[in-house]
Structures are given as structure tokens and as C-alpha cells.
GROMACS .gro file of C-alpha atoms in nm:
model
  383
    1MET     CA    1  13.662  -8.966  15.475
    2GLU     CA    2  13.701  -8.985  15.855
    3ALA     CA    3  13.400  -8.777  15.907
    4MET     CA    4  13.202  -9.002  15.681
    5LEU     CA    5  13.338  -9.311  15.857
    6ALA     CA    6  13.230  -9.189  16.186
    7ARG     CA    7  12.883  -9.109  16.045
    8CYS     CA    8  12.815  -9.456  15.861
    9PRO     CA    9  13.003  -9.704  16.100
   10ARG     CA   10  12.871  -9.986  15.853
   11TYR     CA   11  13.160  -9.876  15.608
   12GLY     CA   12  13.404  -9.918  15.835
   13CYS     CA   13  13.302 -10.293  15.875
   14ILE     CA   14  13.377 -10.645  15.696
   15GLN     CA   15  13.151 -10.932  15.673
   16VAL     CA   16  13.277 -11.236  15.894
   17ALA     CA   17  13.137 -11.553  15.946
   18ASP     CA   18  13.257 -11.679  16.286
   19GLY     CA   19  12.960 -11.858  16.415
   20LEU     CA   20  12.778 -11.583  16.649
   21ASN     CA   21  12.527 -11.537  16.397
   22ASN     CA   22  12.397 -11.910  16.346
   23GLY     CA   23  12.702 -11.946  16.076
   24GLU     CA   24  12.561 -11.633  15.877
   25ALA     CA   25  12.807 -11.363  15.795
   26ARG     CA   26  12.764 -11.050  16.033
   27TRP     CA   27  12.906 -10.702  16.009
   28ALA     CA   28  13.231 -10.656  16.245
   29ARG     CA   29  13.408 -10.346  16.281
   30THR     CA   30  13.772 -10.317  16.141
   31THR     CA   31  14.049 -10.080  16.154
   32VAL     CA   32  14.025  -9.879  15.841
   33ASN     CA   33  14.355  -9.759  15.655
   34VAL     CA   34  14.194  -9.490  15.399
   35GLN     CA   35  14.493  -9.453  15.201
   36ASP     CA   36  14.408  -9.861  15.114
   37HIS     CA   37  14.093  -9.760  14.952
   38MET     CA   38  14.228  -9.456  14.756
   39ILE     CA   39  14.364  -9.543  14.386
   40VAL     CA   40  14.543  -9.352  14.137
   41PRO     CA   41  14.612  -9.597  13.802
   42LYS     CA   42  14.851  -9.495  13.536
   43LEU     CA   43  14.673  -9.517  13.230
   44ASP     CA   44  14.765  -9.460  12.855
   45ARG     CA   45  14.529  -9.199  12.742
   46ALA     CA   46  14.720  -9.025  12.496
   47THR     CA   47  14.470  -9.088  12.186
   48ASP     CA   48  14.134  -9.122  12.362
   49PRO     CA   49  14.067  -8.999  12.706
   50ASP     CA   50  13.721  -9.114  12.697
   51LYS     CA   51  13.781  -9.446  12.590
   52ALA     CA   52  14.071  -9.502  12.844
   53VAL     CA   53  13.803  -9.380  13.138
   54GLU     CA   54  13.550  -9.644  13.001
   55ASP     CA   55  13.818  -9.937  12.979
   56TYR     CA   56  13.929  -9.881  13.330
   57VAL     CA   57  13.595  -9.872  13.454
   58ALA     CA   58  13.478 -10.221  13.258
   59SER     CA   59  13.805 -10.385  13.387
   60LEU     CA   60  13.697 -10.295  13.758
   61SER     CA   61  13.389 -10.543  13.681
   62THR     CA   62  13.655 -10.849  13.639
   63LEU     CA   63  13.842 -10.762  13.958
   64PRO     CA   64  13.728 -10.920  14.286
   65MET     CA   65  13.718 -10.682  14.579
   66ASP     CA   66  13.944 -10.751  14.881
   67CYS     CA   67  13.746 -10.890  15.143
   68SER     CA   68  13.995 -10.841  15.425
   69ARG     CA   69  13.919 -10.487  15.426
   70PRO     CA   70  13.567 -10.281  15.392
   71PRO     CA   71  13.451 -10.332  15.033
   72TRP     CA   72  13.474  -9.978  14.907
   73GLU     CA   73  13.728  -9.825  14.660
   74PHE     CA   74  13.793  -9.462  14.526
   75HIS     CA   75  13.980  -9.485  14.200
   76PHE     CA   76  14.093  -9.172  14.059
   77LEU     CA   77  14.137  -9.106  13.704
   78ASP     CA   78  14.289  -8.747  13.705
   79PHE     CA   79  14.306  -8.692  13.318
   80PRO     CA   80  14.046  -8.465  13.160
   81SER     CA   81  13.774  -8.617  12.932
   82SER     CA   82  13.508  -8.471  12.701
   83GLU     CA   83  13.315  -8.421  13.009
   84ALA     CA   84  13.499  -8.356  13.308
   85ALA     CA   85  13.875  -8.202  13.432
   86SER     CA   86  13.888  -8.578  13.583
   87THR     CA   87  13.703  -8.890  13.682
   88VAL     CA   88  13.645  -9.029  14.016
   89ALA     CA   89  13.520  -9.409  14.006
   90ILE     CA   90  13.354  -9.513  14.345
   91ARG     CA   91  13.317  -9.902  14.378
   92VAL     CA   92  13.131 -10.002  14.675
   93HIS     CA   93  12.967 -10.356  14.742
   94HIS     CA   94  12.595 -10.414  14.726
   95ALA     CA   95  12.594 -10.551  15.060
   96TYR     CA   96  12.648 -10.222  15.201
   97GLY     CA   97  12.301 -10.061  15.082
   98ASP     CA   98  12.093  -9.976  14.777
   99GLY     CA   99  12.088  -9.700  14.565
  100MET     CA  100  11.900  -9.487  14.795
  101SER     CA  101  12.093  -9.521  15.092
  102THR     CA  102  12.459  -9.522  14.877
  103LEU     CA  103  12.354  -9.195  14.687
  104ALA     CA  104  12.205  -9.028  15.020
  105LEU     CA  105  12.580  -9.117  15.145
  106LEU     CA  106  12.722  -8.936  14.855
  107MET     CA  107  12.484  -8.676  14.845
  108MET     CA  108  12.607  -8.624  15.229
  109SER     CA  109  12.953  -8.551  15.143
  110THR     CA  110  12.885  -8.299  14.895
  111ARG     CA  111  12.845  -7.906  14.950
  112SER     CA  112  12.654  -7.666  14.690
  113ALA     CA  113  12.862  -7.487  14.462
  114ALA     CA  114  12.685  -7.163  14.508
  115ALA     CA  115  12.919  -6.905  14.582
  116ASP     CA  116  12.722  -6.753  14.880
  117THR     CA  117  12.658  -7.089  15.060
  118LYS     CA  118  12.865  -7.423  15.117
  119SER     CA  119  12.571  -7.567  15.261
  120HIS     CA  120  12.432  -7.939  15.152
  121PRO     CA  121  12.268  -7.910  14.830
  122ALA     CA  122  11.905  -7.789  14.848
  123ALA     CA  123  11.600  -7.989  14.865
  124PRO     CA  124  11.372  -8.043  14.564
  125PRO     CA  125  11.073  -7.792  14.567
  126HIS     CA  126  10.789  -7.945  14.830
  127ARG     CA  127  10.497  -8.088  14.653
  128ARG     CA  128  10.276  -8.332  14.762
  129PRO     CA  129  10.406  -8.686  14.659
  130THR     CA  130  10.193  -8.932  14.412
  131ARG     CA  131  10.256  -9.219  14.663
  132MET     CA  132  10.353  -9.225  15.038
  133GLY     CA  133  10.514  -9.538  15.044
  134ALA     CA  134  10.590  -9.833  14.776
  135ILE     CA  135  10.279  -9.863  14.642
  136TYR     CA  136  10.002  -9.599  14.485
  137ALA     CA  137   9.703  -9.656  14.714
  138PRO     CA  138   9.365  -9.534  14.552
  139GLN     CA  139   9.208  -9.228  14.783
  140ARG     CA  140   8.878  -9.252  14.928
  141PRO     CA  141   8.648  -9.023  14.754
  142PRO     CA  142   8.428  -8.762  14.971
  143LEU     CA  143   8.082  -8.848  15.044
  144SER     CA  144   7.946  -8.544  14.842
  145MET     CA  145   8.088  -8.721  14.507
  146GLY     CA  146   7.782  -8.978  14.510
  147THR     CA  147   7.750  -9.352  14.506
  148LEU     CA  148   7.919  -9.427  14.185
  149ALA     CA  149   8.243  -9.267  14.316
  150PHE     CA  150   8.222  -9.488  14.613
  151VAL     CA  151   8.187  -9.794  14.377
  152ALA     CA  152   8.476  -9.712  14.183
  153TRP     CA  153   8.689  -9.687  14.455
  154VAL     CA  154   8.567 -10.010  14.604
  155LEU     CA  155   8.626 -10.155  14.247
  156SER     CA  156   8.971 -10.011  14.243
  157TYR     CA  157   9.060 -10.218  14.500
  158LEU     CA  158   8.953 -10.545  14.333
  159VAL     CA  159   9.150 -10.447  14.069
  160LEU     CA  160   9.441 -10.424  14.295
  161ALA     CA  161   9.366 -10.762  14.443
  162TRP     CA  162   9.335 -10.925  14.120
  163ASN     CA  163   9.646 -10.717  13.962
  164THR     CA  164   9.872 -10.855  14.251
  165ALA     CA  165   9.757 -11.206  14.216
  166ALA     CA  166   9.818 -11.226  13.835
  167ASP     CA  167  10.185 -11.032  13.928
  168ILE     CA  168  10.289 -11.264  14.222
  169ALA     CA  169  10.210 -11.562  14.003
  170TYR     CA  170  10.401 -11.420  13.734
  171PHE     CA  171  10.689 -11.368  13.951
  172ALA     CA  172  10.724 -11.710  14.060
  173ALA     CA  173  10.672 -11.859  13.718
  174THR     CA  174  10.983 -11.676  13.641
  175ILE     CA  175  11.187 -11.763  13.919
  176MET     CA  176  11.079 -12.129  13.827
  177PHE     CA  177  11.052 -12.174  13.466
  178LEU     CA  178  10.972 -11.889  13.253
  179SER     CA  179  11.277 -11.736  13.083
  180ASP     CA  180  11.301 -11.478  12.797
  181GLN     CA  181  11.381 -11.566  12.446
  182ARG     CA  182  11.737 -11.512  12.350
  183THR     CA  183  11.825 -11.207  12.157
  184LEU     CA  184  12.130 -10.989  12.127
  185PHE     CA  185  12.086 -10.861  12.476
  186LYS     CA  186  12.103 -11.173  12.680
  187ARG     CA  187  12.462 -11.364  12.684
  188ALA     CA  188  12.425 -11.746  12.645
  189ASP     CA  189  12.600 -11.844  12.948
  190ASP     CA  190  12.412 -11.625  13.196
  191ASP     CA  191  12.739 -11.555  13.379
  192GLY     CA  192  12.708 -11.243  13.544
  193PHE     CA  193  13.066 -11.222  13.605
  194HIS     CA  194  13.235 -11.083  13.326
  195ALA     CA  195  13.320 -10.756  13.167
  196LYS     CA  196  13.078 -10.525  13.110
  197ARG     CA  197  13.082 -10.179  12.946
  198PHE     CA  198  12.964  -9.909  13.143
  199VAL     CA  199  12.835  -9.615  12.888
  200HIS     CA  200  12.627  -9.289  12.997
  201ARG     CA  201  12.463  -9.068  12.793
  202SER     CA  202  12.326  -8.708  12.882
  203LEU     CA  203  11.980  -8.609  12.811
  204SER     CA  204  11.828  -8.256  12.882
  205LEU     CA  205  11.554  -8.281  13.207
  206ASP     CA  206  11.383  -7.975  13.029
  207ASP     CA  207  11.315  -8.226  12.741
  208VAL     CA  208  11.208  -8.462  12.918
  209LYS     CA  209  10.959  -8.243  13.155
  210PHE     CA  210  10.816  -8.108  12.831
  211LEU     CA  211  10.734  -8.454  12.683
  212LYS     CA  212  10.606  -8.541  13.039
  213ASN     CA  213  10.373  -8.221  13.041
  214SER     CA  214  10.268  -8.268  12.670
  215MET     CA  215  10.179  -8.626  12.722
  216ASN     CA  216  10.028  -8.612  13.039
  217CYS     CA  217  10.237  -8.860  13.186
  218THR     CA  218  10.533  -8.921  13.446
  219VAL     CA  219  10.928  -8.857  13.389
  220ASN     CA  220  10.962  -9.236  13.463
  221ASP     CA  221  10.723  -9.302  13.157
  222VAL     CA  222  10.925  -9.076  12.951
  223LEU     CA  223  11.242  -9.247  13.032
  224VAL     CA  224  11.101  -9.614  13.000
  225ALA     CA  225  10.962  -9.499  12.653
  226VAL     CA  226  11.340  -9.353  12.535
  227THR     CA  227  11.454  -9.653  12.654
  228SER     CA  228  11.250  -9.871  12.487
  229ALA     CA  229  11.292  -9.648  12.163
  230ALA     CA  230  11.687  -9.682  12.188
  231LEU     CA  231  11.696 -10.073  12.228
  232SER     CA  232  11.430 -10.116  11.945
  233ARG     CA  233  11.653  -9.931  11.739
  234TYR     CA  234  11.987 -10.081  11.837
  235TYR     CA  235  11.829 -10.432  11.821
  236PHE     CA  236  11.683 -10.426  11.448
  237ARG     CA  237  11.966 -10.263  11.302
  238LYS     CA  238  12.215 -10.531  11.482
  239SER     CA  239  11.947 -10.805  11.433
  240GLY     CA  240  11.900 -10.746  11.054
  241GLU     CA  241  11.504 -10.870  11.181
  242PRO     CA  242  11.246 -10.715  10.960
  243ASN     CA  243  11.084 -10.373  11.118
  244THR     CA  244  10.761 -10.527  11.131
  245THR     CA  245  10.878 -10.801  11.405
  246LYS     CA  246  10.769 -10.757  11.756
  247ILE     CA  247  10.949 -10.876  12.057
  248CYS     CA  248  10.893 -10.853  12.411
  249VAL     CA  249  11.154 -10.857  12.685
  250ARG     CA  250  11.168 -10.822  13.050
  251SER     CA  251  11.314 -10.577  13.281
  252LEU     CA  252  11.358 -10.614  13.659
  253LEU     CA  253  11.259 -10.292  13.803
  254PRO     CA  254  11.417 -10.258  14.193
  255VAL     CA  255  11.180 -10.000  14.364
  256ASN     CA  256  11.266  -9.853  14.720
  257THR     CA  257  11.011  -9.959  14.964
  258ARG     CA  258  11.152  -9.698  15.229
  259PRO     CA  259  10.877  -9.464  15.388
  260ALA     CA  260  11.092  -9.175  15.332
  261THR     CA  261  11.094  -9.159  14.966
  262SER     CA  262  11.266  -8.793  14.941
  263LEU     CA  263  11.652  -8.825  14.897
  264GLN     CA  264  11.684  -8.513  15.060
  265THR     CA  265  11.479  -8.657  15.384
  266TYR     CA  266  11.734  -8.924  15.400
  267VAL     CA  267  12.030  -8.699  15.390
  268ASN     CA  268  11.879  -8.511  15.664
  269VAL     CA  269  11.792  -8.821  15.857
  270ILE     CA  270  12.141  -8.947  15.834
  271GLU     CA  271  12.286  -8.625  15.961
  272SER     CA  272  12.079  -8.580  16.255
  273ASP     CA  273  12.095  -8.762  16.580
  274MET     CA  274  11.825  -9.008  16.465
  275ARG     CA  275  12.089  -9.169  16.237
  276ASN     CA  276  12.112  -9.465  16.416
  277GLU     CA  277  11.771  -9.526  16.312
  278VAL     CA  278  11.857  -9.534  15.917
  279THR     CA  279  11.815  -9.869  15.774
  280TRP     CA  280  12.119  -9.941  15.565
  281GLY     CA  281  12.128 -10.239  15.331
  282ASN     CA  282  11.926 -10.321  15.074
  283LYS     CA  283  11.534 -10.232  15.121
  284LEU     CA  284  11.396 -10.322  14.757
  285GLY     CA  285  11.075 -10.462  14.597
  286TYR     CA  286  11.089 -10.572  14.260
  287ILE     CA  287  10.872 -10.546  13.960
  288ILE     CA  288  10.871 -10.723  13.629
  289LEU     CA  289  10.852 -10.465  13.337
  290PRO     CA  290  10.796 -10.561  12.990
  291PHE     CA  291  10.994 -10.376  12.720
  292TYR     CA  292  10.833 -10.405  12.374
  293LEU     CA  293  11.094 -10.367  12.097
  294ALA     CA  294  10.878 -10.233  11.771
  295THR     CA  295  10.927  -9.961  11.516
  296HIS     CA  296  10.691  -9.691  11.537
  297ASP     CA  297  10.637  -9.448  11.265
  298ASP     CA  298  10.522  -9.191  11.541
  299PRO     CA  299  10.775  -9.186  11.808
  300LEU     CA  300  10.515  -9.054  12.098
  301ALA     CA  301  10.382  -9.422  12.028
  302TYR     CA  302  10.648  -9.546  12.293
  303ILE     CA  303  10.570  -9.287  12.573
  304ARG     CA  304  10.180  -9.390  12.519
  305LYS     CA  305  10.270  -9.777  12.537
  306ALA     CA  306  10.522  -9.715  12.846
  307LYS     CA  307  10.229  -9.496  13.017
  308LYS     CA  308   9.967  -9.804  12.949
  309VAL     CA  309  10.250 -10.077  13.102
  310LEU     CA  310  10.334  -9.858  13.399
  311ASP     CA  311   9.980  -9.761  13.465
  312ARG     CA  312   9.873 -10.115  13.530
  313LYS     CA  313  10.214 -10.210  13.743
  314LYS     CA  314  10.086  -9.903  13.962
  315ARG     CA  315   9.777 -10.078  14.049
  316SER     CA  316   9.933 -10.381  14.202
  317LEU     CA  317  10.085 -10.463  14.559
  318GLU     CA  318  10.372 -10.655  14.342
  319VAL     CA  319  10.659 -10.442  14.535
  320ILE     CA  320  10.543 -10.519  14.861
  321PHE     CA  321  10.487 -10.876  14.798
  322THR     CA  322  10.839 -10.933  14.629
  323TYR     CA  323  11.013 -10.755  14.879
  324LYS     CA  324  10.834 -10.937  15.208
  325ILE     CA  325  10.900 -11.274  14.992
  326ALA     CA  326  11.270 -11.178  14.972
  327GLN     CA  327  11.254 -11.159  15.326
  328ILE     CA  328  11.126 -11.443  15.418
  329PHE     CA  329  11.339 -11.665  15.203
  330MET     CA  330  11.649 -11.509  15.338
  331LYS     CA  331  11.544 -11.549  15.712
  332VAL     CA  332  11.390 -11.941  15.624
  333PHE     CA  333  11.644 -12.085  15.416
  334GLY     CA  334  11.941 -11.832  15.438
  335VAL     CA  335  12.128 -11.594  15.228
  336LYS     CA  336  12.285 -11.863  14.995
  337VAL     CA  337  11.953 -11.998  14.920
  338GLY     CA  338  11.778 -11.661  14.902
  339THR     CA  339  12.043 -11.557  14.660
  340SER     CA  340  12.050 -11.835  14.451
  341ILE     CA  341  11.665 -11.805  14.413
  342PHE     CA  342  11.711 -11.420  14.276
  343ARG     CA  343  12.033 -11.496  14.050
  344CYS     CA  344  11.708 -11.736  13.885
  345LEU     CA  345  11.533 -11.415  13.863
  346PHE     CA  346  11.797 -11.215  13.734
  347ALA     CA  347  11.921 -11.466  13.470
  348ARG     CA  348  11.556 -11.559  13.346
  349THR     CA  349  11.516 -11.198  13.265
  350THR     CA  350  11.658 -10.940  13.022
  351ILE     CA  351  11.750 -10.600  13.183
  352VAL     CA  352  11.764 -10.434  13.526
  353PHE     CA  353  11.625 -10.104  13.485
  354SER     CA  354  11.603  -9.848  13.762
  355ASN     CA  355  11.655  -9.451  13.832
  356MET     CA  356  11.759  -9.257  14.094
  357VAL     CA  357  11.696  -8.884  14.171
  358GLY     CA  358  11.973  -8.648  14.228
  359PRO     CA  359  12.070  -8.289  14.352
  360THR     CA  360  11.881  -8.028  14.189
  361GLU     CA  361  12.188  -7.760  14.185
  362GLN     CA  362  12.539  -7.792  14.112
  363VAL     CA  363  12.715  -7.969  14.408
  364GLU     CA  364  13.113  -8.010  14.458
  365LEU     CA  365  13.264  -8.311  14.642
  366CYS     CA  366  13.588  -8.221  14.801
  367GLY     CA  367  13.609  -7.903  14.648
  368HIS     CA  368  13.575  -8.017  14.284
  369PRO     CA  369  13.241  -7.951  14.126
  370VAL     CA  370  13.072  -8.258  13.999
  371ALA     CA  371  13.009  -8.253  13.629
  372PHE     CA  372  12.781  -8.587  13.633
  373ILE     CA  373  12.683  -8.877  13.853
  374ALA     CA  374  12.663  -9.209  13.655
  375PRO     CA  375  12.541  -9.506  13.903
  376SER     CA  376  12.534  -9.863  13.784
  377VAL     CA  377  12.577 -10.220  13.886
  378TYR     CA  378  12.736 -10.513  13.779
  379GLY     CA  379  12.778 -10.894  13.859
  380ILE     CA  380  12.422 -10.995  13.770
  381PRO     CA  381  12.351 -11.182  13.417
  382GLU     CA  382  12.189 -10.881  13.284
  383LEU     CA  383  12.211 -10.576  13.060
   0.00000   0.00000   0.00000
């Protein structure tokens, strides 16, 4: 843990407002007693260990973090559950970083579980990235493809501009007044600070890739489709509404805007002499992604619908503009005003939907094999 703090000094800091930064909070180094951040609760897990884990993790969402010390904690639940010999709940304040930087730090602390090596986990197989930054930029066709291909390329940029303008207008309308209808997924009081249940389920990545290849889509398309199907089944079972009803709820999709989209690349930068150049904090743009609650006789219809929606979102600069707008609001109006504006955005949508690429092989953390990693977030008025 001391080595991690040496490599990532921000995790040895607290936020203070002492007038040295125009009244805004700033990061200041402090003395870290690692034992204060290691918590081993005593729980009654005799009847149902899995429920004991879920209850304890849910209780953490109601407890404030101690701002007098760096806001991160390790909670060790040292008893077996159905999926692991023990569980570690890591609670980290989102001010430290987004999912990319936080997971990169965790991956930097792991080692490969292979018997012949204790190095860092292997990087994913190299392949040409679909996008180099936060957007999907259309490639200019070679001259040999003719005039029609060039015209189509020019038109793709016109479509990009139109979609971006429409998405930004929709984004602004959501901040100001446009809200999702009330469903059983949305609380009536829009209060983000209440107990939340953290439940995880494991899916076979091979099955996901099989569907991806069969439907000529992406892994994200399949995951969005699976989520849409699951929410639809849950909604119609719980609400009792007829299955012919079609409802649209919207999700807020955070997107990493860092140039290095590879998790392994980010880990390598942290460990190298260039770690001072690592951009901690939150570097996120946002997409408002519709989820359609409906029942289909053909389960693959969910994938077709998800692919259509996501393909449309890829032809837009919504991510870049929302990231820049967030930066401008924070700098011009301050953190409190910027935060309140984005709380309106969270409150007027229903779901926060995101995913992260994890290790590609079995890893160990402090000599213990990791069975699963289930990131989540609380403190926002959404599902």
C-alpha cells in the first residue's frame, strides 16, 4: 500500500478550501495511516453469506466518508460466499478519478496468477482500434475508389454535424426541463443519498462474443441489448402493464475521453517515469442513450435495436462537446454550480450505464486470486 501511495501521490491527499485556490477546494498532502483505511467488520453471516455481503456493501452507501483523511477505504469481509473465499469492498471517492484511472491503479497492484511469472497481467491482443480518441472519425477513402466514395465521405461529416447539433440540443433540454417519465426504476424524491443495493451477475464473455460475431455488431451492442431485455422483463413482470406497451427510459453513458483508451497502456504510463503526466481526476464525456422497454418474440430483436441506436450515437460529437461544456461550467461558474447542473442531468434520466475492460487473465491481489471485479457507483439519483 505504501508503494501505491508513492506512485500515486493524490491518494495521499485530502481536499481543503483555504483560500489559496480562489476559494475552491484543492488537493493537499497529508500524513496517511494505512491502518485507518483497513476495516474488518464483524458480521453475522451464519445463515446466508451472500446476503451478508450484499447487506454490508449496501450499508456503505449510507455512511459518509471521513474528510479528515484521504477518502478511500478497504473493507475486508473474511468469510466465504458462493463466489469467493472472501470479499474486499474498496470504497473510493469519485473525486480521485473516473473508472479508467481507478481501475488502472487497481490493475497496477495486481500480478498474473500464472505459475511461471508474477509480472503484471498481460495486455490484450493488439488490434487496430476502432477509434483513436473519444469519437469514431470516418476515414477518407483513397482516390481509387472514385467520386461517389468521396462524396459519401463528405456527406458523413454533414451527418456528423447534424447529429451533434441535435444531440447537444437534446442534452441541454434534459438539463433544463426534459425529464423521463416516472417508472418503478426511478425514485419519487430524486434523492441520491439513500441505501442502494449492489448486485452483480456473471456473464460468459464467449457467449457475448458469439452473439457479436453472429450479429455483426460489437460487445457493447450485445451488453446494451442484454440490459434492455432484462429491464424489460423486470418492468412488465413487476408493473403488471400489458406487454404491448412500449416505454423509453434514458441512460447517461459516461465515455472516457483520454487518448490512451487501452487500460494496459494507462497502467504502463503510471509505472513508467512518465507517471507525473498521468491525468487523474474525471475525464468523461456523456451520451444520453435511450433504453426501450418492450417485449419481443425474437430475442435477437433487442440486439438489432441496440445496434441501431449505438450506431447513430457513434456518428456524433456529443461526447467531446459534453466534456468541454462540463469543463467550461466548472471553470466559469465554479464546482458547486457545475455540480448542481449535472445533478439535474442525473435526476432527469433514469439509468447510468457504463462498462470497463478488466484483466484478460487470472490475476492476484496481494497473493490472493481475484475471482471477480464488480465496479459500481452511488450518490446519484439513478438506477
